[in-house]
Structures are given as C-alpha cells and as structure tokens.
Tab-separated table of C-alpha atoms in Angstrom:
chain	number	residue	atom	x	y	z
A	1	MET	CA	-13.527	-0.992	-6.609
A	2	GLU	CA	-13.792	2.696	-6.060
A	3	ARG	CA	-10.853	4.617	-5.102
A	4	THR	CA	-12.277	5.725	-1.847
A	5	GLU	CA	-12.920	2.165	-0.717
A	6	ILE	CA	-9.248	1.307	-1.691
A	7	VAL	CA	-7.627	4.370	0.115
A	8	ALA	CA	-9.960	3.141	3.254
A	9	GLN	CA	-8.788	-0.223	3.415
A	10	LEU	CA	-5.228	0.569	2.630
A	11	THR	CA	-5.334	3.049	5.457
A	12	THR	CA	-6.544	0.326	7.704
A	13	ILE	CA	-3.771	-1.845	6.654
A	14	ALA	CA	-0.900	0.664	6.778
A	15	SER	CA	-2.074	1.877	10.113
A	16	GLU	CA	-1.529	-1.686	11.502
A	17	ILE	CA	1.544	-2.375	9.721
A	18	PHE	CA	3.194	0.919	10.444
A	19	GLN	CA	1.690	0.946	13.952
A	20	VAL	CA	0.444	4.761	13.587
A	21	GLU	CA	-2.981	5.544	15.080
A	22	ASN	CA	-4.890	7.980	13.292
A	23	LEU	CA	-2.977	7.530	10.110
A	24	VAL	CA	-3.952	10.256	7.363
A	25	LEU	CA	-2.798	7.997	4.201
A	26	THR	CA	-1.629	10.359	1.181
A	27	GLU	CA	-0.438	9.574	-2.226
A	28	ASP	CA	3.253	10.872	-1.542
A	29	MET	CA	3.509	9.001	1.641
A	30	SER	CA	6.846	6.750	1.391
A	31	ALA	CA	9.736	5.468	3.538
A	32	THR	CA	10.988	8.968	3.937
A	33	THR	CA	7.916	10.251	5.340
A	34	VAL	CA	6.769	7.497	7.589
A	35	GLU	CA	9.338	6.750	10.419
A	36	THR	CA	8.221	3.002	10.772
A	37	TRP	CA	8.245	2.269	7.046
A	38	THR	CA	11.312	-0.153	6.889
A	39	SER	CA	12.210	-2.774	4.378
A	40	LEU	CA	10.306	-5.383	6.747
A	41	THR	CA	7.267	-3.472	7.178
A	42	PHE	CA	7.089	-2.549	3.577
A	43	MET	CA	7.175	-6.524	2.712
A	44	GLN	CA	4.549	-6.772	5.539
A	45	LEU	CA	2.372	-4.046	3.783
A	46	LEU	CA	2.460	-5.810	0.400
A	47	THR	CA	1.523	-9.054	1.877
A	48	ALA	CA	-1.259	-7.614	3.670
A	49	ILE	CA	-2.546	-5.919	0.575
A	50	GLU	CA	-2.187	-9.035	-1.587
A	51	GLU	CA	-4.251	-10.883	1.126
A	52	ASN	CA	-6.762	-8.087	1.617
A	53	PHE	CA	-7.452	-7.589	-2.175
A	54	GLY	CA	-6.802	-10.971	-3.391
A	55	PHE	CA	-3.955	-10.590	-6.046
A	56	LYS	CA	-0.398	-10.935	-6.207
A	57	PHE	CA	1.915	-7.970	-7.280
A	58	LYS	CA	3.953	-8.695	-10.447
A	59	MET	CA	7.918	-8.233	-9.996
A	60	MET	CA	7.869	-5.142	-12.304
A	61	GLU	CA	5.189	-3.443	-10.194
A	62	LEU	CA	7.204	-4.126	-7.002
A	63	ILE	CA	10.306	-2.494	-8.779
A	64	GLN	CA	8.062	0.752	-9.666
A	65	ILE	CA	6.639	1.506	-6.108
A	66	LYS	CA	7.928	4.600	-4.865
A	67	ASN	CA	5.057	5.726	-2.740
A	68	MET	CA	1.383	5.172	-1.814
A	69	GLY	CA	0.234	6.593	-4.839
A	70	ASP	CA	1.857	3.853	-6.737
A	71	ILE	CA	0.362	1.245	-4.577
A	72	ILE	CA	-3.192	2.718	-4.975
A	73	ARG	CA	-2.761	2.711	-8.764
A	74	PHE	CA	-1.697	-0.896	-8.939
A	75	ILE	CA	-4.559	-1.920	-6.655
A	76	GLU	CA	-6.977	-0.172	-8.840
A	77	ALA	CA	-5.411	-2.042	-11.988
A	78	HIS	CA	-5.926	-5.493	-10.183
A	79	THR	CA	-9.307	-4.730	-8.772
A	80	ASN	CA	-11.076	-3.093	-11.638
C-alpha cells in the first residue's frame, strides 16, 4: 500500500476519532499536539486502524508509538 493512501485513510480515521474537522495529519502529531488525544481516543484509534488495515499491532509496537509517524511506519510494515 502506498504511503499517500495510508495517510489518507489514517487522516479519515483520526479525524473521526479525535472529532477534528479538516484534520491535517502530520508525522509529529501526538497527544501533546491534539487536544482530544487521550488514552481512550488513542485506544479507539488503534482499534480502528487494526480494523481498517486488517492487522493487529504487536505489544512491542504499541510500546514504541510516540506519534503519527510511528503509526504510519507500522502500518507500512504490516501492509507491504
């Protein structure tokens, strides 16, 4: 799957989860930059990603996620 397609789908998912219209997804986006990014919305985001992209995050991956860039890289690894 192409990175642009991943980012487009992830933008749609994140926009719905974080309830932000016209979300501009960046790799450095994180809990410190998105007001509605809480532990609950983060778990909802991960669940929606797994359902949308058809894979399950590994525990070690979850521990390493610091921002959207990390999430994008893990989606790329699972979908390519």
